[in-house]
XYZ file of C-alpha atoms in Angstrom:
670
model
C 146.053 120.220 32.372
C 147.314 119.846 28.781
C 144.908 118.336 26.365
C 146.190 116.122 23.515
C 142.998 116.876 21.512
C 141.616 119.729 19.395
C 137.979 120.790 20.238
C 136.235 122.368 17.268
C 134.712 125.527 18.442
C 131.078 125.754 18.647
C 130.487 122.346 17.206
C 127.963 121.127 19.954
C 124.614 120.177 18.790
C 121.629 119.240 21.180
C 122.221 115.659 22.006
C 125.782 115.615 20.744
C 129.117 116.736 22.088
C 131.736 118.925 20.490
C 133.668 117.465 17.622
C 137.354 116.504 18.665
C 140.380 116.059 16.387
C 144.171 115.057 16.878
C 145.596 118.506 17.871
C 148.453 117.941 15.695
C 146.111 117.825 12.721
C 143.601 120.408 13.373
C 142.020 120.591 9.846
C 141.025 117.063 9.927
C 143.305 115.875 7.150
C 146.661 113.796 7.507
C 148.712 116.460 5.780
C 150.803 115.898 2.846
C 153.153 113.134 3.999
C 152.521 109.897 2.114
C 149.831 111.434 0.232
C 151.024 110.024 -3.091
C 150.024 106.313 -1.697
C 146.093 106.297 -2.069
C 145.813 102.261 -2.533
C 146.860 99.079 -0.738
C 148.964 98.188 -3.896
C 150.614 101.569 -4.021
C 151.757 100.852 -0.305
C 152.980 97.663 -1.547
C 154.857 99.407 -4.030
C 156.253 101.880 -1.608
C 157.622 99.120 0.371
C 159.197 97.666 -2.448
C 160.981 100.956 -3.156
C 162.281 101.701 0.607
C 163.481 98.118 0.975
C 163.741 96.252 -2.142
C 166.235 93.485 -0.784
C 165.040 93.664 2.993
C 163.642 90.440 4.586
C 159.864 90.846 4.021
C 158.017 87.623 4.651
C 159.026 84.728 6.950
C 158.081 81.429 7.781
C 159.745 78.880 10.451
C 161.338 76.029 8.618
C 159.380 72.610 9.560
C 161.279 69.373 10.220
C 158.737 66.640 8.986
C 160.840 64.061 10.862
C 160.103 65.194 14.240
C 157.683 67.713 13.744
C 159.740 70.553 15.259
C 160.381 74.082 14.099
C 163.510 75.862 13.396
C 164.765 79.375 12.179
C 162.706 81.806 10.205
C 163.263 81.505 6.305
C 162.532 84.847 4.263
C 161.446 86.065 1.024
C 162.964 89.538 0.309
C 160.492 92.398 -0.640
C 161.739 92.008 -4.346
C 161.090 88.131 -4.302
C 157.255 88.790 -2.926
C 157.123 91.483 -6.037
C 158.067 89.038 -8.650
C 155.676 86.315 -6.895
C 152.996 88.756 -7.130
C 153.536 89.581 -10.843
C 153.458 86.090 -11.800
C 150.834 84.609 -9.572
C 148.742 87.709 -10.147
C 148.875 86.904 -13.815
C 147.976 83.307 -13.331
C 144.882 84.577 -11.458
C 143.811 86.666 -14.263
C 144.106 83.438 -16.745
C 141.981 81.295 -13.737
C 139.146 83.792 -13.581
C 138.953 84.123 -17.381
C 139.139 80.358 -18.220
C 137.034 79.095 -15.109
C 135.318 81.695 -13.481
C 134.253 84.378 -16.308
C 131.144 85.445 -14.686
C 132.314 86.256 -11.187
C 132.387 89.883 -11.182
C 130.276 91.595 -8.403
C 128.276 94.527 -9.310
C 130.985 97.044 -9.103
C 132.884 95.093 -11.843
C 135.414 93.925 -9.375
C 136.041 90.271 -8.470
C 136.236 88.949 -4.994
C 138.860 86.410 -4.279
C 138.462 83.956 -1.187
C 141.738 83.245 1.229
C 141.189 80.592 3.496
C 143.719 79.456 5.755
C 145.494 80.187 9.047
C 148.324 83.091 9.078
C 150.945 82.098 6.654
C 153.227 83.921 4.012
C 150.759 82.615 1.213
C 147.802 84.508 2.676
C 149.453 87.923 1.850
C 150.936 86.814 -1.193
C 147.429 85.965 -2.485
C 146.067 89.440 -1.029
C 148.834 91.493 -2.484
C 148.223 89.333 -6.113
C 144.429 90.214 -5.928
C 145.208 94.068 -5.598
C 147.488 93.747 -8.633
C 144.402 92.998 -11.001
C 141.840 95.016 -9.223
C 140.228 92.240 -7.089
C 139.407 92.550 -3.597
C 140.096 89.915 -0.861
C 137.561 88.300 1.229
C 138.979 86.195 4.137
C 137.193 82.931 5.039
C 137.430 81.127 8.313
C 135.647 78.306 10.168
C 136.734 79.443 13.578
C 133.133 79.252 14.590
C 132.160 76.162 12.665
C 132.261 75.036 9.230
C 128.829 76.707 8.630
C 130.577 80.054 9.116
C 132.977 79.465 6.128
C 130.034 78.295 3.967
C 127.923 81.418 4.817
C 130.949 83.748 3.908
C 131.671 81.864 0.516
C 127.849 82.120 -0.401
C 127.328 85.664 0.968
C 130.503 87.085 -0.748
C 129.588 85.197 -3.931
C 133.335 83.587 -4.162
C 133.972 81.409 -7.017
C 137.668 81.322 -6.292
C 138.884 80.323 -3.177
C 142.694 80.126 -2.316
C 143.443 77.871 0.704
C 145.405 75.560 2.540
C 145.306 71.709 1.867
C 143.445 70.972 4.960
C 140.583 72.993 4.083
C 139.891 71.296 0.588
C 138.186 67.902 1.567
C 135.718 69.715 3.908
C 134.857 72.035 0.993
C 134.560 69.261 -1.366
C 132.159 67.039 1.093
C 129.906 70.136 1.381
C 130.159 71.371 -2.516
C 126.083 71.132 -2.656
C 125.944 73.842 0.129
C 128.413 76.343 -1.588
C 126.968 75.798 -5.189
C 129.011 79.271 -6.467
C 132.408 77.876 -5.916
C 134.130 76.920 -9.316
C 137.924 77.091 -8.467
C 139.738 75.938 -5.539
C 143.779 76.837 -5.302
C 145.875 75.009 -2.817
C 148.678 76.833 -1.157
C 150.235 73.548 -0.596
C 151.452 71.384 -3.637
C 149.259 68.678 -4.190
C 152.069 66.175 -4.638
C 153.079 67.075 -1.001
C 156.605 67.491 -2.355
C 157.122 70.659 -0.114
C 155.853 69.137 3.310
C 154.879 71.499 6.127
C 152.922 71.402 9.333
C 149.760 71.324 7.451
C 150.541 68.506 4.721
C 151.578 66.027 7.293
C 148.149 64.607 7.454
C 148.313 64.182 3.616
C 150.075 61.585 1.174
C 150.966 62.493 -2.603
C 148.143 59.790 -3.288
C 145.323 61.362 -1.145
C 146.216 65.036 -2.378
C 147.392 64.586 -5.610
C 145.214 61.790 -7.000
C 142.067 61.269 -4.918
C 141.248 65.084 -4.370
C 141.910 65.926 -8.053
C 139.691 62.982 -9.058
C 136.923 64.103 -6.340
C 136.933 67.649 -7.898
C 136.613 66.644 -11.279
C 133.703 64.512 -10.257
C 132.066 67.411 -8.550
C 132.800 69.873 -11.401
C 135.474 71.920 -9.343
C 138.644 73.105 -10.976
C 141.473 72.213 -8.386
C 144.894 73.501 -8.734
C 147.893 74.408 -6.532
C 149.824 77.762 -6.261
C 152.748 76.213 -8.416
C 150.260 75.558 -11.269
C 148.955 79.041 -11.153
C 152.448 80.426 -10.980
C 153.367 78.610 -14.216
C 150.216 80.006 -16.019
C 151.251 83.576 -15.133
C 155.103 82.632 -16.081
C 153.996 81.272 -19.383
C 151.591 84.118 -20.371
C 152.200 87.428 -18.493
C 149.479 89.798 -18.338
C 149.320 93.470 -17.727
C 148.772 94.541 -14.110
C 145.324 96.493 -13.626
C 145.837 98.453 -10.454
C 143.003 99.583 -8.158
C 141.682 103.191 -7.949
C 141.075 104.823 -4.527
C 137.551 104.191 -5.011
C 137.741 100.607 -5.742
C 136.685 98.116 -3.035
C 139.995 96.691 -1.221
C 138.750 94.156 1.071
C 135.631 92.686 2.625
C 135.881 91.687 6.519
C 133.281 89.875 8.347
C 132.130 91.294 11.771
C 133.098 89.028 14.531
C 129.412 88.595 15.274
C 129.383 89.217 19.239
C 125.981 90.638 19.033
C 124.456 88.812 16.243
C 124.953 87.322 12.492
C 128.322 88.219 11.186
C 128.181 91.199 8.640
C 130.201 91.442 5.291
C 132.282 95.060 5.788
C 133.150 96.280 2.437
C 136.208 98.889 2.847
C 137.353 100.690 -0.318
C 141.188 101.494 -0.767
C 141.150 105.041 0.164
C 139.199 104.103 3.405
C 141.871 101.433 4.066
C 144.956 103.757 3.503
C 143.261 106.555 5.420
C 143.123 103.990 8.353
C 146.622 102.648 8.229
C 148.273 105.984 7.203
C 146.540 107.630 10.139
C 148.098 105.229 12.857
C 151.513 105.397 11.084
C 151.459 109.149 11.530
C 150.357 108.728 15.051
C 153.113 106.218 16.282
C 155.788 106.389 13.552
C 157.355 102.935 14.000
C 160.287 102.058 11.467
C 162.243 99.269 10.609
C 159.905 96.714 12.702
C 159.858 93.071 13.079
C 156.365 91.850 13.581
C 154.853 88.484 14.743
C 151.745 87.899 12.799
C 149.378 85.427 14.785
C 146.169 87.059 15.041
C 143.838 85.703 12.402
C 144.231 87.562 8.892
C 140.812 87.111 8.211
C 139.965 89.895 10.532
C 141.260 93.306 9.767
C 143.507 94.074 12.815
C 146.410 91.768 12.147
C 146.497 93.257 8.387
C 146.003 96.966 9.959
C 149.112 96.281 11.849
C 151.228 94.882 8.879
C 150.027 97.502 6.415
C 150.703 100.228 8.764
C 154.347 99.238 9.610
C 154.755 98.989 5.682
C 155.175 102.702 5.675
C 158.201 102.484 7.716
C 159.753 99.302 6.852
C 158.754 95.781 8.256
C 159.727 92.335 8.407
C 156.559 89.919 9.157
C 157.431 86.621 10.541
C 154.175 84.260 10.642
C 153.479 82.312 13.825
C 154.211 78.481 13.483
C 150.384 77.599 13.402
C 149.758 76.796 17.134
C 149.163 79.497 19.797
C 150.534 77.186 22.440
C 153.984 78.048 20.554
C 153.611 81.772 20.314
C 156.247 82.285 23.048
C 158.648 80.059 21.198
C 157.815 81.942 18.069
C 158.627 85.180 19.727
C 161.796 84.236 21.147
C 163.098 82.987 17.687
C 161.599 85.937 15.710
C 162.414 88.971 18.317
C 159.857 91.043 17.065
C 159.658 94.880 18.040
C 156.043 95.212 17.708
C 152.936 93.093 18.592
C 149.401 93.310 17.962
C 147.335 91.260 20.414
C 143.692 90.643 21.759
C 143.344 91.460 25.440
C 142.422 87.847 26.117
C 145.866 86.830 24.913
C 147.732 89.338 26.665
C 145.936 88.698 29.899
C 146.961 85.039 29.539
C 150.490 86.123 29.009
C 150.444 88.532 31.826
C 148.986 86.108 34.505
C 151.619 83.485 33.650
C 154.337 86.150 34.157
C 152.973 87.541 37.128
C 152.647 84.012 38.919
C 156.292 83.484 37.978
C 157.398 86.780 39.456
C 155.297 89.159 41.422
C 152.808 86.498 42.529
C 155.652 84.010 43.411
C 156.238 82.593 46.646
C 159.488 83.152 48.840
C 162.634 85.562 47.947
C 161.694 85.610 44.301
C 158.167 86.847 44.787
C 159.574 89.422 47.308
C 162.183 90.961 44.973
C 159.901 90.787 42.112
C 157.307 92.771 44.005
C 160.019 95.469 45.230
C 161.171 95.632 41.777
C 157.834 96.118 40.309
C 156.842 98.954 42.749
C 160.416 100.608 42.228
C 159.875 100.751 38.496
C 156.256 102.122 38.960
C 157.667 104.851 41.100
C 160.537 105.362 38.663
C 158.093 105.869 35.586
C 155.970 108.021 37.728
C 158.629 110.377 38.730
C 160.587 110.704 35.429
C 158.598 109.091 32.814
C 160.822 106.532 31.703
C 160.252 102.962 31.323
C 163.963 101.614 31.625
C 165.529 101.149 35.196
C 169.190 100.480 35.094
C 169.172 98.121 38.235
C 165.973 96.154 38.008
C 166.046 96.000 34.476
C 169.412 94.142 34.609
C 168.483 92.104 37.452
C 164.944 91.055 36.809
C 163.055 92.624 33.960
C 165.386 91.593 31.202
C 164.623 87.974 31.789
C 160.931 88.643 31.671
C 161.398 90.690 28.210
C 163.481 87.862 26.984
C 160.328 85.550 27.050
C 158.737 87.938 24.484
C 162.072 88.028 22.309
C 163.808 90.869 24.071
C 163.134 93.608 21.606
C 159.470 94.835 22.219
C 159.148 98.470 21.515
C 155.289 98.481 21.263
C 152.314 96.373 22.081
C 148.716 97.044 21.135
C 146.633 96.526 23.220
C 149.148 97.587 26.011
C 149.658 100.872 23.790
C 145.799 101.359 23.651
C 144.008 102.045 20.446
C 140.432 101.910 19.572
C 138.913 100.703 16.120
C 136.093 98.530 14.572
C 135.878 96.340 11.423
C 133.845 99.195 9.890
C 136.670 101.682 10.270
C 139.398 98.960 9.274
C 140.276 98.702 13.151
C 141.657 102.325 13.093
C 140.085 105.477 15.118
C 142.307 106.267 18.122
C 145.790 105.372 19.576
C 147.780 106.282 22.531
C 150.842 108.365 21.843
C 154.207 106.836 22.027
C 155.690 107.827 25.381
C 152.292 108.272 27.085
C 152.516 105.850 29.815
C 149.374 106.328 31.532
C 146.572 103.680 31.471
C 142.704 103.669 31.610
C 142.097 105.159 28.000
C 142.708 104.209 24.504
C 144.204 107.269 23.252
C 143.006 110.434 21.087
C 141.725 110.456 17.435
C 144.154 109.294 14.860
C 145.074 111.765 11.971
C 142.136 112.098 9.708
C 139.512 111.058 12.150
C 136.788 113.139 13.876
C 135.162 111.901 17.189
C 132.082 113.309 19.047
C 129.739 111.565 21.682
C 125.990 111.064 21.259
C 123.885 111.032 24.704
C 122.178 107.786 25.721
C 119.536 109.107 28.298
C 118.067 105.639 28.418
C 121.053 104.158 30.062
C 122.184 107.384 32.072
C 125.025 108.597 29.908
C 125.013 112.258 28.617
C 127.172 114.584 26.889
C 126.429 117.323 29.542
C 127.753 114.820 32.232
C 130.405 116.474 34.550
C 133.358 116.303 34.863
C 133.412 114.505 31.636
C 131.029 114.158 28.822
C 129.933 110.611 28.422
C 127.720 108.942 25.416
C 127.908 106.664 22.475
C 131.327 107.051 20.492
C 130.548 108.451 16.925
C 133.234 108.306 14.232
C 133.770 110.385 10.972
C 136.469 109.705 8.490
C 137.037 108.475 5.188
C 137.983 104.991 6.719
C 134.226 104.367 7.584
C 133.260 101.243 5.701
C 131.337 101.707 2.422
C 128.384 99.162 3.303
C 127.116 95.962 4.775
C 127.094 93.732 1.649
C 123.466 93.152 0.684
C 122.104 94.586 4.005
C 121.353 98.378 3.188
C 119.154 98.661 6.217
C 121.717 97.766 8.551
C 123.877 99.686 7.053
C 121.610 102.809 7.407
C 121.095 101.775 11.042
C 124.734 102.030 11.592
C 125.046 105.406 10.235
C 124.032 108.759 11.680
C 124.252 110.969 8.746
C 127.837 110.918 7.863
C 128.813 109.576 11.382
C 129.289 105.950 12.235
C 127.597 105.042 15.550
C 130.004 102.493 17.307
C 127.649 101.152 19.805
C 130.469 101.869 22.466
C 129.650 104.250 25.511
C 133.174 106.196 26.436
C 134.012 109.380 28.170
C 136.294 112.133 27.091
C 138.848 112.908 29.897
C 140.114 116.294 30.576
C 143.459 115.400 28.783
C 141.333 114.806 25.854
C 141.747 110.992 26.103
C 139.145 108.509 25.626
C 138.095 106.000 28.095
C 135.859 102.972 27.587
C 132.916 102.415 29.505
C 130.971 99.550 27.991
C 129.572 98.179 24.962
C 125.824 99.369 24.573
C 124.681 95.985 23.601
C 126.051 94.564 26.829
C 123.807 96.538 29.105
C 120.931 94.872 31.000
C 118.404 96.248 33.472
C 117.952 94.879 37.056
C 114.565 94.937 39.087
C 115.444 98.484 40.523
C 115.828 99.996 37.313
C 119.363 100.126 37.187
C 121.180 99.696 33.857
C 124.459 97.459 34.410
C 127.192 96.959 32.218
C 128.066 93.024 31.984
C 131.378 94.010 30.373
C 132.411 96.323 33.003
C 131.431 94.002 35.939
C 133.272 91.188 33.979
C 136.423 93.432 33.769
C 136.235 94.162 37.778
C 135.569 90.454 38.847
C 137.923 88.760 36.555
C 140.729 90.794 38.588
C 139.990 88.637 41.383
C 142.941 86.012 41.732
C 140.586 82.984 42.019
C 138.721 83.908 38.620
C 140.111 83.187 35.346
C 136.901 84.427 33.145
C 133.188 84.912 33.814
C 130.096 85.736 32.166
C 127.644 88.032 34.034
C 124.005 88.878 33.452
C 120.682 90.230 34.921
C 116.956 90.491 34.288
C 114.658 93.235 35.167
C 112.656 90.529 37.194
C 115.513 90.399 39.750
C 117.381 92.522 42.277
C 120.874 91.294 41.413
C 122.948 90.025 38.821
C 124.233 86.400 38.568
C 127.283 84.674 37.094
C 128.809 81.777 35.453
C 132.367 81.671 36.904
C 135.331 79.928 35.306
C 138.321 79.681 37.960
C 141.589 79.882 37.777
C 142.648 76.304 38.367
C 146.241 77.090 39.640
C 144.937 79.527 42.456
C 141.497 77.902 42.911
C 142.300 74.245 43.616
C 144.314 74.677 46.756
C 142.108 77.273 48.275
C 138.788 75.382 47.437
C 140.420 71.985 48.871
C 141.111 73.973 51.910
C 137.683 75.293 52.178
C 135.979 72.055 51.388
C 138.309 70.129 53.985
C 139.068 67.707 50.949
C 142.778 67.481 50.059
C 142.158 65.040 47.207
C 139.040 66.406 45.658
C 138.918 67.288 41.672
C 138.314 70.383 40.160
C 134.880 69.096 39.238
C 134.084 67.953 42.684
C 135.248 71.505 44.077
C 133.107 73.334 41.707
C 129.877 71.438 42.865
C 130.669 71.855 46.403
C 128.143 73.870 48.328
C 130.386 75.591 50.649
C 133.111 76.266 48.129
C 130.462 77.994 46.002
C 129.114 79.927 49.083
C 132.633 80.940 50.044
C 133.542 82.055 46.505
C 130.398 84.246 46.099
C 131.401 85.784 49.431
C 134.919 86.696 48.218
C 133.413 88.189 44.979
C 131.033 90.419 46.914
C 133.944 91.594 49.069
C 136.034 92.109 45.919
C 133.023 94.029 44.674
C 132.653 96.229 47.695
C 136.558 97.108 47.579
C 136.136 98.072 44.072
C 133.127 100.493 44.846
C 130.398 98.374 43.415
C 126.803 99.288 44.336
C 124.606 96.363 45.871
C 122.802 95.819 42.648
C 126.482 95.365 40.916
C 127.192 92.624 43.586
C 126.692 89.110 42.439
C 123.699 87.388 43.902
C 124.544 83.938 42.894
C 127.163 82.178 40.869
C 127.668 78.960 38.984
C 131.327 77.619 38.910
C 131.963 76.160 35.440
C 135.133 74.002 35.756
C 136.050 74.254 31.973
C 136.946 77.226 30.257
C 134.537 78.691 27.989
C 136.407 78.134 24.503
C 137.083 74.724 25.637
C 133.536 74.109 26.699
C 132.049 75.184 23.598
C 134.200 76.996 21.012
C 130.980 78.518 19.618
C 130.806 80.893 22.617
C 133.913 82.659 21.400
C 134.165 84.813 18.077
C 137.424 84.239 16.097
C 138.464 87.556 17.682
C 138.297 85.919 21.171
C 135.332 87.967 22.286
C 132.753 86.203 24.215
C 129.229 85.969 22.325
C 126.879 87.123 25.179
C 123.697 85.837 23.415
C 125.268 82.317 22.907
C 126.446 82.230 26.373
C 123.030 83.009 27.616
C 121.546 80.289 25.603
C 124.072 77.784 26.282
C 123.635 78.205 29.929
C 120.157 78.909 30.071
C 119.318 75.916 32.517
C 122.041 77.180 34.976
C 120.995 80.931 34.712
C 117.330 80.081 35.349
C 118.511 78.217 38.834
C 120.646 81.222 39.607
C 117.866 83.629 39.182
C 115.567 81.395 41.321
C 118.119 81.412 43.972
C 118.439 85.158 44.080
C 114.684 85.602 44.592
C 112.203 87.645 42.687
C 112.104 91.338 42.840
C 108.629 92.202 41.742
C 107.542 89.683 39.166
C 106.585 86.335 40.107
C 107.814 84.048 37.125
C 111.033 82.950 36.190
C 111.892 84.099 32.785
C 110.919 81.172 29.993
C 114.428 81.363 28.765
C 117.323 83.608 30.314
C 118.453 84.656 26.686
C 115.526 86.736 26.272
C 117.149 89.107 28.467
C 119.998 89.902 26.294
C 118.021 90.622 23.224
C-alpha cells in the first residue's frame, strides 16, 4: 500500500513514534516557491501584484427600505491597497495623538478589531500590518465578559468596531480602563446605511454617542475620519519583519479559560504557504462566514491569496448563508463540522431521506455515484449529476471545488489552523490527511488511557507537531506555554493514529476522556459522534464517572424525525415536543434504540448508555455559553449546567462500587 508520508529513518525514541513529513518535501522545508514572501503584509503585496484590478473584497448591497440584500459590490485589489495606505496613515496619527503609550513589550502596538465578518475587518488588519502593528480579534459570542476579558488581557488601547458594539463598551467602560480610542466601522452620521446601522439614527449615533464618549474620556471616531487624517498627512509605511508579531488569536476555550495565542509573521506565512503548496487552489471565490476573530477563516483567505481570490462576506445572519452562497457562487468553503452537518442533514432529508419516488431515485443515484467513485476515482457522473446532483450543488452556488472540513485537515490556534491536509483528488474518508509542507509530526504514547506508539497495526498516541508555525507564546502565561510544549514539539492534546497509507486519523481529544467504574477510559467525543448518527438524534453530550458502570447522556432530538416517532410510541398524536421528551415510555424506547445503535456500531457494554435525559431545546439555544464561538461544546460548562439532571441519571444507572452520588457531576470532567 503506497504511503503519502515520509518516515525519517531511525527517528523513533522511547515513548515516541518516528517523525513523519510530507513525502514531497522530505527535507522538512517548503522549498523555494514563494520563499520571498515572509510576512502577511508581503502576501498582501503579492496579491496586489498578481491581481491589481481583480475583484477582491465584496459585500452584498443592502436595501434599508425592506431589509433585503442584493448582489455583491466589490473593491478591487488596487482599491484595497489605496484604502490600506490612507487608513494605515490615519492609524499612525491616532496612535501618536491619542494612545502614545500603547506599545507592548516588543515595541509593537496591538490593534483590536470587534465586529462580525465584513470588508472593514480585513481592511483594518491589512492597515495594521502596514505599520508593524498586530491584530487582536475581539468577540462577544460567549457573552459581553468575553470581549472585556480580551480588551484587558491584550492591553488594547485602540479598538476598531462596528457601531452596534459601541454603546455596550461605553456602558461598561469602567471595566476596560485601558481603552482610549474607539473607531466605528460605520459612519456615525449613519449616512451609509447597512444592516448594522438600522437600529441607529444620526442623532443617537452622531450626537449622543460622541457626547457620551467625551464625558467618559474616550476618543470616538469613525473610519472615514481616520481616512481623512491619512489623506491629509500621509505617513511612511513601516512593514513588519518575519520575527514581528502578526496576530493574537484567543483559543476557543473548550477545556478552560481562553488563552491569547501569539503568532509571528514567519509562522503565519509558513502555515498558509504550506497548505497552499498542498492544495494549490487558484482563482478562487470564497465565502467568509466563520468568525474572523479565530484563525481558521483568515487561514483560508490568506492561503487563497497566493493563487488569487475574491472574498465575499456573508450578510450577517447564518440563516442566510445558503442564499449568500447562491448569489456569490463560491468555489471554496471552510466550515466547521457542526454547520456542515446541518447543511448535510437538510439536503439528506430532501433527497436520500425523502419518501416516495424522489427518495428512491435519490438513493439509487447516491449508491451509483459511490460505486462510480470507488471504481474509477472520479466524483463526476454524467447521468446522475445532470438529473439530480447538479440541483443539489446549485443550493451551494453550483461551483464548489473544495470544502474543508469535507476535504479534511487538522490544525489548532497554536499553529494558525495549519498542520495537515487531505490531498486534492484523495476521496477516501476517515482521516485528516498528511503533514503540510513545513510540518513534522510524531506521536507520544499515552499509556494511562491505553494508546501506545507501539500499537499494531497502527501506532497510536498524542499528536505532536514541530514547525515554524507553532505559536510564540500564550500572552502573560509562561507556565501554560511550557506545559503545552515538549521541547520543540507542540503537544496538541489530540489522540490519533497513523494509518498504513501515512494518513492520520483522529480518535479523540485527550481532555474528553473519562473513566467508568470498570476502569475503562472512554472518549465522550467518540461516543457522541457515533450516537449522533442515529436519525432520531440531533446532538448529545455523553459523560461518565468512576463510581458508575455506564455512561449517561443529555440527548437533543432531531425534532422532524423524533416528534412523529415519539407520538406513535406515546400513543399521543397531539403531544408537544416538551411533553414527549418527558414521557417515560418515550425515554425508555429511545434509550433502547440508542443501545441497539451502539451494538450495531461495535460498542462494548461500558460504552452503551445507561440512562438519558431528553432535552427538547438545542444546546446553543438553551444556553449559548455552552458553545464556543467555533461551535464546539464546552464540556465543563455542560456538566455544570446539567448537573442536576446528570446526578439523577447516575442514580438511575446504579452504583458500581461506591456508595455515594458525586456531589457535583462537573467534578468528573476536571
